[in-house]
CSV table of C-alpha atoms in Angstrom, one decimal:
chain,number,residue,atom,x,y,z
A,1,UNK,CA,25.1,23.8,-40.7
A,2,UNK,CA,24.0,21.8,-44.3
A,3,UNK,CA,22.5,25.0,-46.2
A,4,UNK,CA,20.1,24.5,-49.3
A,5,UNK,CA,18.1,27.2,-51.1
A,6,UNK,CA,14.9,25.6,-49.5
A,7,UNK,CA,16.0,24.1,-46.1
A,8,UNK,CA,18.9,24.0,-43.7
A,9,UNK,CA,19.8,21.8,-41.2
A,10,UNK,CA,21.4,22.2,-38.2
A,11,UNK,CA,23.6,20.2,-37.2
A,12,UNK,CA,25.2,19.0,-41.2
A,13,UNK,CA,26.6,15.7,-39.5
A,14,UNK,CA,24.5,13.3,-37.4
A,15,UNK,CA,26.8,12.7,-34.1
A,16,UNK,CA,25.9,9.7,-31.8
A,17,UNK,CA,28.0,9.1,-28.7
A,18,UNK,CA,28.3,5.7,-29.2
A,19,UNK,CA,27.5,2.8,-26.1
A,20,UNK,CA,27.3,-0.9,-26.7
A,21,UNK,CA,23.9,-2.3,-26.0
A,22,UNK,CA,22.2,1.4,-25.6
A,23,UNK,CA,19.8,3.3,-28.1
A,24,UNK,CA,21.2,6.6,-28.8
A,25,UNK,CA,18.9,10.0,-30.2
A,26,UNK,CA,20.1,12.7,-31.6
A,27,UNK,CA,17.9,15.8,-33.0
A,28,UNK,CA,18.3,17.5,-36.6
A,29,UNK,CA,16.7,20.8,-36.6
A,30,UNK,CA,15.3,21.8,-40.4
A,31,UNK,CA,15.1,25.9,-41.0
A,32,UNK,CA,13.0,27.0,-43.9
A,33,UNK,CA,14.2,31.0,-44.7
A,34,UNK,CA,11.5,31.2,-48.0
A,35,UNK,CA,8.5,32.3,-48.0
A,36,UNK,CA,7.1,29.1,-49.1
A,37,UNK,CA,5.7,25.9,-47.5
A,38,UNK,CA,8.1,23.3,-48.1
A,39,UNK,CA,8.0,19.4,-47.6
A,40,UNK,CA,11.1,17.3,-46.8
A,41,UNK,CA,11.7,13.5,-46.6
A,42,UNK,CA,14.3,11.9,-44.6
A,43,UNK,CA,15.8,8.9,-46.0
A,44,UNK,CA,19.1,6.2,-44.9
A,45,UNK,CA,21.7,3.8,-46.2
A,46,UNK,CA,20.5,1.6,-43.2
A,47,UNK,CA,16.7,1.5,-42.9
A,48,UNK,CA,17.4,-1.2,-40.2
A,49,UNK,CA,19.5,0.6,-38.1
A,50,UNK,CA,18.1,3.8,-37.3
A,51,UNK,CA,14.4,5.6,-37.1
A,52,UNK,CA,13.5,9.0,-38.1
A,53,UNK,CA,10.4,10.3,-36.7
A,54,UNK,CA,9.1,12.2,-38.5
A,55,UNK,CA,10.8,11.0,-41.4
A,56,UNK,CA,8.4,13.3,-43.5
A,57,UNK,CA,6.6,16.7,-42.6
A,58,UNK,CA,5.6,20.5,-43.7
A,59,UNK,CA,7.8,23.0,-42.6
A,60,UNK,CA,5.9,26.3,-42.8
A,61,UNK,CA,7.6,29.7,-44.2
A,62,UNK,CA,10.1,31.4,-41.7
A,63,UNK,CA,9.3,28.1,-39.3
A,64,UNK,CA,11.7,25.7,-37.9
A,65,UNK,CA,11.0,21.5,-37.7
A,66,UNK,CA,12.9,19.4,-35.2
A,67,UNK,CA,13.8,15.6,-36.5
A,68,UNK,CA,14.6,13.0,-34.2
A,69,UNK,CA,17.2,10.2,-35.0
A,70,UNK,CA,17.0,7.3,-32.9
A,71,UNK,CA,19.7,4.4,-33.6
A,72,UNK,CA,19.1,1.0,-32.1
A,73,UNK,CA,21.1,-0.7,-29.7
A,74,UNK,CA,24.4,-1.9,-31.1
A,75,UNK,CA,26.2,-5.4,-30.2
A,76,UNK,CA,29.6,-4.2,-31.4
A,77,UNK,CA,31.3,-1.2,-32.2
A,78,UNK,CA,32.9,-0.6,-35.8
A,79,UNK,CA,36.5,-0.7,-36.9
A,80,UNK,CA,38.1,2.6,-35.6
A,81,UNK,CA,34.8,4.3,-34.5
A,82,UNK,CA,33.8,4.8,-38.3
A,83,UNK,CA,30.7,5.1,-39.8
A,84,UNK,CA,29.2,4.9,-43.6
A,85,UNK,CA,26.2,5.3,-42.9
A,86,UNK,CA,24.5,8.0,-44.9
A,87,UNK,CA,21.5,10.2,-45.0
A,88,UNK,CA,20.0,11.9,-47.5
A,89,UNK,CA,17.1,15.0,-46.6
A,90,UNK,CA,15.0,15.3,-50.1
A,91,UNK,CA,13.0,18.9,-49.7
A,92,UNK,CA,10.6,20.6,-52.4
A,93,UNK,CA,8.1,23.5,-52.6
A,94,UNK,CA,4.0,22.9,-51.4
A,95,UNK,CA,1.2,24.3,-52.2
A,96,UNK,CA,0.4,26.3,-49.0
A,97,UNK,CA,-2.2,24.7,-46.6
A,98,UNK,CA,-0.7,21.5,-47.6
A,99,UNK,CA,-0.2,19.2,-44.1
A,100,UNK,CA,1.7,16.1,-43.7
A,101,UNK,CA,-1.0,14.3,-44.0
A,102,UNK,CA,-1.3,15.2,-47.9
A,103,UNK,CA,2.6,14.5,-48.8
A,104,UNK,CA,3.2,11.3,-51.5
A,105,UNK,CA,6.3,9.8,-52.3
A,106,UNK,CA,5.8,11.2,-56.1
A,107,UNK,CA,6.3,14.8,-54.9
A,108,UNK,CA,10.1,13.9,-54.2
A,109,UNK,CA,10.2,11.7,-57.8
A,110,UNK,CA,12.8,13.8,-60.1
A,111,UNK,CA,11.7,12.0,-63.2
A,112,UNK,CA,8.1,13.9,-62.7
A,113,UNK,CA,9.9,16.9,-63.3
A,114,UNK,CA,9.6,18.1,-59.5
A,115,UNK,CA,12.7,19.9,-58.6
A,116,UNK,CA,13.7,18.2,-55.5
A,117,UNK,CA,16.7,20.2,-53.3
A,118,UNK,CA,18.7,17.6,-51.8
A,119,UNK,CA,21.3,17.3,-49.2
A,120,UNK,CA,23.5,14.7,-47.7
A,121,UNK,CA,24.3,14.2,-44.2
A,122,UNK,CA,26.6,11.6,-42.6
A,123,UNK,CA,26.9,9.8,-39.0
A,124,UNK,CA,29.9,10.4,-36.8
A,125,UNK,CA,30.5,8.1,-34.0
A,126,UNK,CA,31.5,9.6,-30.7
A,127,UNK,CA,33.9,7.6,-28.6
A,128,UNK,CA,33.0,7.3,-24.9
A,129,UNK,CA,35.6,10.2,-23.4
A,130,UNK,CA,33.9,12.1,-26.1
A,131,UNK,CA,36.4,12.4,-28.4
A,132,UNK,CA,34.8,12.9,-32.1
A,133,UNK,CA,35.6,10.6,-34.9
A,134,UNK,CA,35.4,12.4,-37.8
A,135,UNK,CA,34.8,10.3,-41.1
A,136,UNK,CA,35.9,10.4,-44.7
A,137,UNK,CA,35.7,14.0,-46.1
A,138,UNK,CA,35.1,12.4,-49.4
A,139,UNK,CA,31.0,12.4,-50.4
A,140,UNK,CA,29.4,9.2,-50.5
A,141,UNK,CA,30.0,6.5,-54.0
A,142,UNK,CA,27.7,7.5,-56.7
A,143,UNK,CA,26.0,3.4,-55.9
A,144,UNK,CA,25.1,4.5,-52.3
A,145,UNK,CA,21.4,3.5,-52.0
A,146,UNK,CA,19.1,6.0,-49.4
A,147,UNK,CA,15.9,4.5,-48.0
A,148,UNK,CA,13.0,5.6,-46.2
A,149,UNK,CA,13.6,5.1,-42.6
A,150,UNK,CA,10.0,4.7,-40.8
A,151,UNK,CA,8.8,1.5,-42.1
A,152,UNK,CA,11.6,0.0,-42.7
A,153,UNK,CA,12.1,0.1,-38.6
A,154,UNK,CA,9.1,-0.7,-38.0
A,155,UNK,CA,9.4,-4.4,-37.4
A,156,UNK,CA,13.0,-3.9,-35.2
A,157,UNK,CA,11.0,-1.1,-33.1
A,158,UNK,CA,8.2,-3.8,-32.5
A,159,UNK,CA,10.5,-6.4,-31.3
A,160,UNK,CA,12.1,-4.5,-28.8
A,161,UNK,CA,8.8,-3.5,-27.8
A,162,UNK,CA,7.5,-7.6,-27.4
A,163,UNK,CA,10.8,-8.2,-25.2
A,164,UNK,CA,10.0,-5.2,-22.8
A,165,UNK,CA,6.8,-6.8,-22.3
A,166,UNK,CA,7.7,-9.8,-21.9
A,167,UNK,CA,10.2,-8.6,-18.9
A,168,UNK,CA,7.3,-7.0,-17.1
A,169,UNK,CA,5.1,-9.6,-17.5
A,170,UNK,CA,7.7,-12.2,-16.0
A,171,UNK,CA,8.1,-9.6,-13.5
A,172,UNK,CA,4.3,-9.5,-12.8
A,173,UNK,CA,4.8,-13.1,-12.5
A,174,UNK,CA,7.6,-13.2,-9.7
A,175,UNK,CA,5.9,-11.1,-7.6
A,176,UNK,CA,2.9,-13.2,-8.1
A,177,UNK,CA,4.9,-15.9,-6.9
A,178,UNK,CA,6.3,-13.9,-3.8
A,179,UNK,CA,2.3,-12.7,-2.7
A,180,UNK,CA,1.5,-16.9,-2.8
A,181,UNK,CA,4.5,-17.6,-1.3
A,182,UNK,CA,4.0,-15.3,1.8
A,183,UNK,CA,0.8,-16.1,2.2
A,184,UNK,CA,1.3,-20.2,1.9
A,185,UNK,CA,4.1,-18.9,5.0
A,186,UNK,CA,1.5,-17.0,6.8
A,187,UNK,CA,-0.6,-20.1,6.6
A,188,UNK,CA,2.0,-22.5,8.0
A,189,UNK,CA,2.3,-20.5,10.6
A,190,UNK,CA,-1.1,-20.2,11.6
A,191,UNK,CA,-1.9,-24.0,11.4
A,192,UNK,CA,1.2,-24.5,13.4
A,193,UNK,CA,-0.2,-22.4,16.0
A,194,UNK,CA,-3.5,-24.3,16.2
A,195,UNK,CA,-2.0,-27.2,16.0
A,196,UNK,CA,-0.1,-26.5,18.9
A,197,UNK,CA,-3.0,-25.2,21.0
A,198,UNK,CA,-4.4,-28.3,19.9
A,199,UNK,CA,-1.8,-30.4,21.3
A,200,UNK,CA,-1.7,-28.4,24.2
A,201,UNK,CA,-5.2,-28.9,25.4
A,202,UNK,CA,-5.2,-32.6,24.1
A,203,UNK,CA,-2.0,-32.8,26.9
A,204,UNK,CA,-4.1,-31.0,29.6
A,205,UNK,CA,-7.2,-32.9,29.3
A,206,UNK,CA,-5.4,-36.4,29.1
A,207,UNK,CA,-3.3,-35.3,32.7
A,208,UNK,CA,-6.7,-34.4,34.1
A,209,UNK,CA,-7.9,-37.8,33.4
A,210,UNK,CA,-5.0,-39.6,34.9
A,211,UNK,CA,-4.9,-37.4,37.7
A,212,UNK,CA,-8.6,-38.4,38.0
A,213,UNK,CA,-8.0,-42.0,37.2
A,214,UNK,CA,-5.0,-42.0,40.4
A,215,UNK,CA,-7.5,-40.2,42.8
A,216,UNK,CA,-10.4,-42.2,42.2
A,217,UNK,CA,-7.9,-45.5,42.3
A,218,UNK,CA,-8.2,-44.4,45.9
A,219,UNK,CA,-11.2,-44.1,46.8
A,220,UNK,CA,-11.4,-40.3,47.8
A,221,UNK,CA,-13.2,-37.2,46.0
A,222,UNK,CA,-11.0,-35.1,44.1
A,223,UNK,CA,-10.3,-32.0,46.2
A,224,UNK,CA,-11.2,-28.9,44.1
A,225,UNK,CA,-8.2,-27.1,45.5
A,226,UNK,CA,-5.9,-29.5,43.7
A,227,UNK,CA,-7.9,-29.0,40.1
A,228,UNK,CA,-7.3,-24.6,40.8
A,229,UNK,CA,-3.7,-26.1,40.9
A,230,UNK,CA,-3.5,-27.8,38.2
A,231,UNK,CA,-5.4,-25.3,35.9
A,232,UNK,CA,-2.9,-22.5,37.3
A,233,UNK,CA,0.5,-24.6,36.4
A,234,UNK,CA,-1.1,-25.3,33.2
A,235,UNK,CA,-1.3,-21.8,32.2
A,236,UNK,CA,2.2,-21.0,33.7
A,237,UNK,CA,3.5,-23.5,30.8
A,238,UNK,CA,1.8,-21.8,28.1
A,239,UNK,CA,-1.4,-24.2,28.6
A,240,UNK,CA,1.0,-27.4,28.8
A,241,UNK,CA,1.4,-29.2,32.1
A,242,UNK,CA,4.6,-31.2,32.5
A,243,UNK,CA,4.9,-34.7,32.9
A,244,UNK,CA,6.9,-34.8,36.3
A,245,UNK,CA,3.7,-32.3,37.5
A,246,UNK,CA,1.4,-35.0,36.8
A,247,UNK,CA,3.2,-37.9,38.6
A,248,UNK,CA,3.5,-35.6,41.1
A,249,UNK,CA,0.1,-35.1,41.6
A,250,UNK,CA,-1.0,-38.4,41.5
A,251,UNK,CA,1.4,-39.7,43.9
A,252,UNK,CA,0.1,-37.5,45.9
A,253,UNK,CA,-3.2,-38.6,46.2
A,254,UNK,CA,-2.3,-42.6,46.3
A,255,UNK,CA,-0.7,-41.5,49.0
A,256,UNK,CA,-3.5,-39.2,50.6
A,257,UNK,CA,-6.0,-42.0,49.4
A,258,UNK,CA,-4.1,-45.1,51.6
A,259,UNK,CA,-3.4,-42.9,54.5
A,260,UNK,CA,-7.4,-41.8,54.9
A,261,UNK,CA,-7.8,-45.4,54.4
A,262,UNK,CA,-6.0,-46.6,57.0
């Protein structure tokens, strides 16, 4: 625990356990033991690298305030697991009522005369089998440079958050494609289908008029036993009638035809 005269914070290093390619959060918890409101600022060395929300607030007298550190996702992982990065918690005495709505960056300005409490934090990396790296004991260089770490992420925050939508909208998309795909398939199918009723009943009525055309080559009515016949074959084949069927048939009556001729 990092212990001031205003505020303490819990825990006095900020420990990340460190994955390529993965945002990591870890939470700072701010005690104020006076009897006094009390408005603190979080700044960092790296404004681009990590966000603080909030990154300024109003802890209230005998109160706590809980501070969440978020870093963004990392490409590569430093030399040794060691980090520099720095952060500084600025803290000074409110009027009481005041919210953190009401909080200006002059009330932390030193050259105003404000008696600002400050304390320094730094970021330990934590290696996957969760083996802490513990950095330099020494404090930071007096040319270390702390800066406010809300809007200074808000542009890396906002790009992350284009790219996620752009993934779900080119998900929407594929399954858009999918829905038009299975229905251009459902389609097909269908037409297939009725095309090959179509070709079906084309087949039957062409054998009916050469069965017709045969018969009446011989002079003789067409019986009506033989038409039953050929309706009840067709619907045996699946409303088809087969070629050899036909020939059949209308050998059948040439024959029939010539005999009841003669």
């Amino acid at each position: 625990m990092s212990t001031g005269e205003l505020l303490s914070s819990e825990p006095s290093e900020l420990k990340f356990p460190f994955e390529l390619k993965k945002q990591i959060s870890c939470s700072l918890q701010l005690s104020n033991k006076t009897d006094n409101y009390v408005a603190f600022k979080v700044k960092t060395t790296n404004p681009k690298k990590y966000c603080v929300r909030p990154n300024t607030g109003v802890v209230l007298p005998r109160s706590t305030c809980d501070v969440i550190v978020t870093m963004q996702a990392q490409k590569e992982a430093p030399p040794d697991m060691q980090c520099r990065d720095k952060f500084l918690l600025q803290s000074v005495k409110v009027n009481d009522g005041l919210t953190a709505n009401d909080i200006t960056a002059e009330m932390f300005n030193k050259e105003a005369g404000n008696v600002v409490e400050e304390c320094k934090l730094k970021v330990v990396y934590i290696s996957p089998p969760s083996t802490a790296q513990e950095g330099s004991e020494e404090g930071p260089s007096p040319g270390v440079s702390f800066s406010d770490g809300k809007h200074a992420n808000a542009a890396e925050f906002a790009s992350g958050a284009r790219a996620f939508t752009e993934g779900l909208e080119a998900q929407e998309i594929s399954s858009e494609e999918k829905a038009l795909m299975t229905k251009l398939t459902e389609e097909k199918n269908k037409a297939i289908q009725q095309s090959n009723k179509l070709r079906h009943e084309l087949q039957k009525a062409l054998c009916v008029l050469l069965i017709k055309s045969l018969w009446y080559s011989s002079v003789l009515p067409l019986p009506s036993s033989f038409v039953d016949l050929f309706k009840r074959e067709g619907s045996k084949s699946g409303g088809g009638v087969s070629f050899m069927f036909v020939m059949l048939i209308g050998l059948l009556g040439i024959i029939m035809g010539y005999i009841m001729k003669k």
